[in-house]
Amino acid sequence: MDKSSNSRKPSGVAGLDFQDPHGQAGAQGKLLEQAIGREVKIFREKLGLTIAELAKAADMSAGMLSKIENGATSPSLASLQALGRALQVPVTAFFKSYEEIRDATFVKAGQGLTIERRGTRAGHQYQLLGHSPHGPVMVEPYLITLTHQSDVFPTFQHAGLEFLYILEGNVVYRHGGKTYDMHPGDALFFDADAPHGPEELRKLPIRYLSVISYRREE
């Protein structure tokens, strides 16, 4: 009999790792402690209170308050209620930043969403690399690939700001009344309300990043 058999770890099921079943919960708890600590500190500083002054008002030690603000300990409900009374805010106010939606979009190489825009049929490919469904500002990052010479150079004009970064090739890009001879590593940041677009395709293929940002109501 293999003496090492008794020390074997249970094998994973459907990709699950049994070695640290509390790892995720522990990480979430730490994030909550840090979020509460940030809010307590923000409210304290808004009132112009020192740690010692707030600790006295909340009937706790300055050391304990310092640990709470630094996210080093998980405060009890009684402690949060005492801090809420001292800061004149509801207990729920301490959870505000933790409950806010934090968006993230991950796109594998070559899997960006292909978007139909003017110029697509002229050998211009637009791949959307992410999106921001929440918040006051919309951000649209695109990977644009130009593969064919064409007499069709689409001109764009829209609200917001745009940032270009050339990855490959050589393009002369127009913005308003000016043109820019752009090579790999070159960047252009501009007001997108002015007419803009590729003016001359000098070296194909051309690939560049385009990041457009604008207020959601626009």
GROMACS .gro file of C-alpha atoms in nm:
model
  218
    1MET     CA    1   0.000   0.000   0.000
    2ASP     CA    2   0.126   0.346  -0.092
    3LYS     CA    3   0.190   0.527   0.238
    4SER     CA    4   0.143   0.860   0.064
    5SER     CA    5  -0.216   0.780  -0.030
    6ASN     CA    6  -0.354   0.912   0.300
    7SER     CA    7  -0.202   1.254   0.236
    8ARG     CA    8  -0.342   1.298  -0.111
    9LYS     CA    9  -0.552   1.609  -0.166
   10PRO     CA   10  -0.900   1.573  -0.315
   11SER     CA   11  -0.898   1.623  -0.688
   12GLY     CA   12  -1.072   1.924  -0.839
   13VAL     CA   13  -1.423   1.902  -0.978
   14ALA     CA   14  -1.515   2.117  -1.278
   15GLY     CA   15  -1.212   2.335  -1.228
   16LEU     CA   16  -1.270   2.399  -0.859
   17ASP     CA   17  -0.972   2.416  -0.623
   18PHE     CA   18  -1.030   2.257  -0.283
   19GLN     CA   19  -0.702   2.374  -0.135
   20ASP     CA   20  -0.831   2.716  -0.027
   21PRO     CA   21  -1.211   2.705   0.005
   22HIS     CA   22  -1.219   3.030   0.204
   23GLY     CA   23  -0.978   3.226  -0.015
   24GLN     CA   24  -1.240   3.416  -0.214
   25ALA     CA   25  -1.457   3.489   0.088
   26GLY     CA   26  -1.152   3.612   0.276
   27ALA     CA   27  -1.056   3.843  -0.010
   28GLN     CA   28  -1.409   3.983  -0.028
   29GLY     CA   29  -1.408   4.045   0.347
   30LYS     CA   30  -1.080   4.233   0.321
   31LEU     CA   31  -1.220   4.451   0.044
   32LEU     CA   32  -1.523   4.530   0.260
   33GLU     CA   33  -1.304   4.624   0.558
   34GLN     CA   34  -1.096   4.855   0.339
   35ALA     CA   35  -1.407   5.016   0.187
   36ILE     CA   36  -1.555   5.083   0.532
   37GLY     CA   37  -1.225   5.225   0.654
   38ARG     CA   38  -1.202   5.464   0.359
   39GLU     CA   39  -1.553   5.595   0.417
   40VAL     CA   40  -1.495   5.645   0.792
   41LYS     CA   41  -1.178   5.842   0.719
   42ILE     CA   42  -1.351   6.054   0.452
   43PHE     CA   43  -1.638   6.148   0.686
   44ARG     CA   44  -1.396   6.219   0.972
   45GLU     CA   45  -1.182   6.449   0.760
   46LYS     CA   46  -1.489   6.630   0.625
   47LEU     CA   47  -1.576   6.724   0.983
   48GLY     CA   48  -1.215   6.823   1.056
   49LEU     CA   49  -1.181   6.570   1.338
   50THR     CA   50  -0.861   6.397   1.446
   51ILE     CA   51  -0.857   6.023   1.511
   52ALA     CA   52  -0.840   6.092   1.885
   53GLU     CA   53  -1.142   6.326   1.873
   54LEU     CA   54  -1.358   6.085   1.674
   55ALA     CA   55  -1.251   5.790   1.889
   56LYS     CA   56  -1.357   5.979   2.202
   57ALA     CA   57  -1.692   6.075   2.048
   58ALA     CA   58  -1.754   5.712   1.946
   59ASP     CA   59  -1.636   5.576   2.284
   60MET     CA   60  -1.357   5.360   2.141
   61SER     CA   61  -0.978   5.365   2.154
   62ALA     CA   62  -0.780   5.565   1.902
   63GLY     CA   63  -0.588   5.246   1.819
   64MET     CA   64  -0.907   5.062   1.727
   65LEU     CA   65  -1.028   5.353   1.511
   66SER     CA   66  -0.691   5.363   1.335
   67LYS     CA   67  -0.719   4.990   1.257
   68ILE     CA   68  -1.072   5.042   1.121
   69GLU     CA   69  -0.962   5.327   0.895
   70ASN     CA   70  -0.668   5.124   0.765
   71GLY     CA   71  -0.889   4.821   0.691
   72ALA     CA   72  -0.688   4.612   0.937
   73THR     CA   73  -0.989   4.491   1.135
   74SER     CA   74  -1.352   4.410   1.082
   75PRO     CA   75  -1.562   4.653   1.291
   76SER     CA   76  -1.863   4.521   1.480
   77LEU     CA   77  -2.212   4.653   1.411
   78ALA     CA   78  -2.202   4.829   1.749
   79SER     CA   79  -1.880   5.007   1.649
   80LEU     CA   80  -2.029   5.114   1.316
   81GLN     CA   81  -2.341   5.245   1.491
   82ALA     CA   82  -2.126   5.441   1.735
   83LEU     CA   83  -1.920   5.587   1.449
   84GLY     CA   84  -2.239   5.670   1.258
   85ARG     CA   85  -2.377   5.864   1.555
   86ALA     CA   86  -2.047   6.048   1.607
   87LEU     CA   87  -2.019   6.138   1.237
   88GLN     CA   88  -2.392   6.204   1.199
   89VAL     CA   89  -2.434   5.962   0.909
   90PRO     CA   90  -2.635   5.637   0.871
   91VAL     CA   91  -2.448   5.309   0.906
   92THR     CA   92  -2.525   5.230   0.541
   93ALA     CA   93  -2.308   5.526   0.436
   94PHE     CA   94  -1.997   5.326   0.531
   95PHE     CA   95  -2.078   5.065   0.265
   96LYS     CA   96  -2.122   5.310  -0.022
   97SER     CA   97  -1.792   5.257  -0.205
   98TYR     CA   98  -1.807   4.878  -0.159
   99GLU     CA   99  -2.152   4.856  -0.319
  100GLU     CA  100  -2.064   5.071  -0.620
  101ILE     CA  101  -2.052   4.881  -0.950
  102ARG     CA  102  -1.695   4.832  -1.077
  103ASP     CA  103  -1.702   4.735  -1.443
  104ALA     CA  104  -1.433   4.535  -1.620
  105THR     CA  105  -1.423   4.397  -1.973
  106PHE     CA  106  -1.173   4.130  -2.080
  107VAL     CA  107  -1.128   4.058  -2.451
  108LYS     CA  108  -0.901   3.780  -2.576
  109ALA     CA  109  -0.668   3.858  -2.865
  110GLY     CA  110  -0.857   3.861  -3.194
  111GLN     CA  111  -1.199   3.836  -3.028
  112GLY     CA  112  -1.305   4.200  -3.023
  113LEU     CA  113  -1.661   4.269  -3.141
  114THR     CA  114  -1.656   4.369  -3.509
  115ILE     CA  115  -1.849   4.692  -3.559
  116GLU     CA  116  -2.005   4.819  -3.882
  117ARG     CA  117  -1.896   5.178  -3.938
  118ARG     CA  118  -1.850   5.397  -4.244
  119GLY     CA  119  -1.551   5.262  -4.437
  120THR     CA  120  -1.598   4.899  -4.327
  121ARG     CA  121  -1.665   4.786  -4.684
  122ALA     CA  122  -1.356   4.973  -4.805
  123GLY     CA  123  -1.121   4.738  -4.619
  124HIS     CA  124  -1.144   4.916  -4.283
  125GLN     CA  125  -1.213   4.685  -3.987
  126TYR     CA  126  -1.329   4.816  -3.649
  127GLN     CA  127  -1.312   4.588  -3.344
  128LEU     CA  128  -1.465   4.709  -3.017
  129LEU     CA  129  -1.235   4.602  -2.732
  130GLY     CA  130  -1.458   4.692  -2.436
  131HIS     CA  131  -1.743   4.907  -2.313
  132SER     CA  132  -1.855   5.095  -2.003
  133PRO     CA  133  -2.225   5.024  -1.933
  134HIS     CA  134  -2.236   5.232  -1.614
  135GLY     CA  135  -2.122   5.574  -1.502
  136PRO     CA  136  -2.149   5.924  -1.648
  137VAL     CA  137  -1.873   5.875  -1.908
  138MET     CA  138  -1.880   5.637  -2.206
  139VAL     CA  139  -1.545   5.500  -2.323
  140GLU     CA  140  -1.517   5.303  -2.648
  141PRO     CA  141  -1.174   5.146  -2.727
  142TYR     CA  142  -1.135   5.020  -3.085
  143LEU     CA  143  -0.866   4.831  -3.273
  144ILE     CA  144  -0.881   4.961  -3.630
  145THR     CA  145  -0.719   4.774  -3.916
  146LEU     CA  146  -0.682   4.917  -4.268
  147THR     CA  147  -0.583   4.648  -4.517
  148HIS     CA  148  -0.667   4.780  -4.863
  149GLN     CA  149  -0.595   5.091  -5.062
  150SER     CA  150  -0.919   5.271  -5.128
  151ASP     CA  151  -1.046   5.595  -5.267
  152VAL     CA  152  -1.304   5.597  -4.986
  153PHE     CA  153  -1.169   5.781  -4.681
  154PRO     CA  154  -1.456   5.810  -4.432
  155THR     CA  155  -1.476   6.136  -4.237
  156PHE     CA  156  -1.603   6.110  -3.882
  157GLN     CA  157  -1.748   6.378  -3.657
  158HIS     CA  158  -1.899   6.309  -3.315
  159ALA     CA  159  -1.915   6.434  -2.957
  160GLY     CA  160  -1.636   6.380  -2.708
  161LEU     CA  161  -1.261   6.327  -2.723
  162GLU     CA  162  -1.059   6.071  -2.917
  163PHE     CA  163  -0.711   5.923  -2.874
  164LEU     CA  164  -0.521   5.744  -3.150
  165TYR     CA  165  -0.209   5.528  -3.113
  166ILE     CA  166  -0.042   5.378  -3.419
  167LEU     CA  167   0.067   5.014  -3.389
  168GLU     CA  168   0.165   4.929  -3.746
  169GLY     CA  169   0.197   5.094  -4.087
  170ASN     CA  170   0.193   5.459  -4.191
  171VAL     CA  171  -0.113   5.680  -4.229
  172VAL     CA  172  -0.168   6.050  -4.284
  173TYR     CA  173  -0.454   6.141  -4.051
  174ARG     CA  174  -0.665   6.453  -4.084
  175HIS     CA  175  -0.817   6.649  -3.798
  176GLY     CA  176  -0.997   6.966  -3.897
  177GLY     CA  177  -0.767   7.169  -4.121
  178LYS     CA  178  -0.445   6.984  -4.025
  179THR     CA  179  -0.291   6.653  -4.125
  180TYR     CA  180  -0.049   6.433  -3.929
  181ASP     CA  181   0.197   6.182  -4.076
  182MET     CA  182   0.168   5.901  -3.824
  183HIS     CA  183   0.402   5.603  -3.774
  184PRO     CA  184   0.415   5.322  -3.510
  185GLY     CA  185   0.439   5.477  -3.164
  186ASP     CA  186   0.284   5.809  -3.270
  187ALA     CA  187  -0.023   5.933  -3.082
  188LEU     CA  188  -0.291   6.192  -3.153
  189PHE     CA  189  -0.542   6.327  -2.899
  190PHE     CA  190  -0.816   6.557  -3.025
  191ASP     CA  191  -1.165   6.705  -3.001
  192ALA     CA  192  -1.377   6.459  -3.198
  193ASP     CA  193  -1.638   6.725  -3.283
  194ALA     CA  194  -1.410   6.841  -3.568
  195PRO     CA  195  -1.412   6.635  -3.893
  196HIS     CA  196  -1.141   6.368  -3.879
  197GLY     CA  197  -1.028   6.047  -4.047
  198PRO     CA  198  -0.751   5.883  -4.252
  199GLU     CA  199  -0.636   6.105  -4.537
  200GLU     CA  200  -0.369   5.887  -4.702
  201LEU     CA  201  -0.271   5.524  -4.650
  202ARG     CA  202   0.104   5.521  -4.707
  203LYS     CA  203   0.207   5.178  -4.575
  204LEU     CA  204  -0.032   4.887  -4.539
  205PRO     CA  205  -0.150   4.712  -4.333
  206ILE     CA  206  -0.223   4.988  -4.083
  207ARG     CA  207  -0.334   4.908  -3.728
  208TYR     CA  208  -0.407   5.160  -3.458
  209LEU     CA  209  -0.596   5.198  -3.133
  210SER     CA  210  -0.878   5.451  -3.117
  211VAL     CA  211  -1.025   5.538  -2.777
  212ILE     CA  212  -1.337   5.756  -2.782
  213SER     CA  213  -1.481   5.908  -2.464
  214TYR     CA  214  -1.790   6.123  -2.417
  215ARG     CA  215  -2.056   6.204  -2.162
  216ARG     CA  216  -2.332   5.942  -2.162
  217GLU     CA  217  -2.607   6.196  -2.231
  218GLU     CA  218  -2.428   6.288  -2.554
   0.00000   0.00000   0.00000
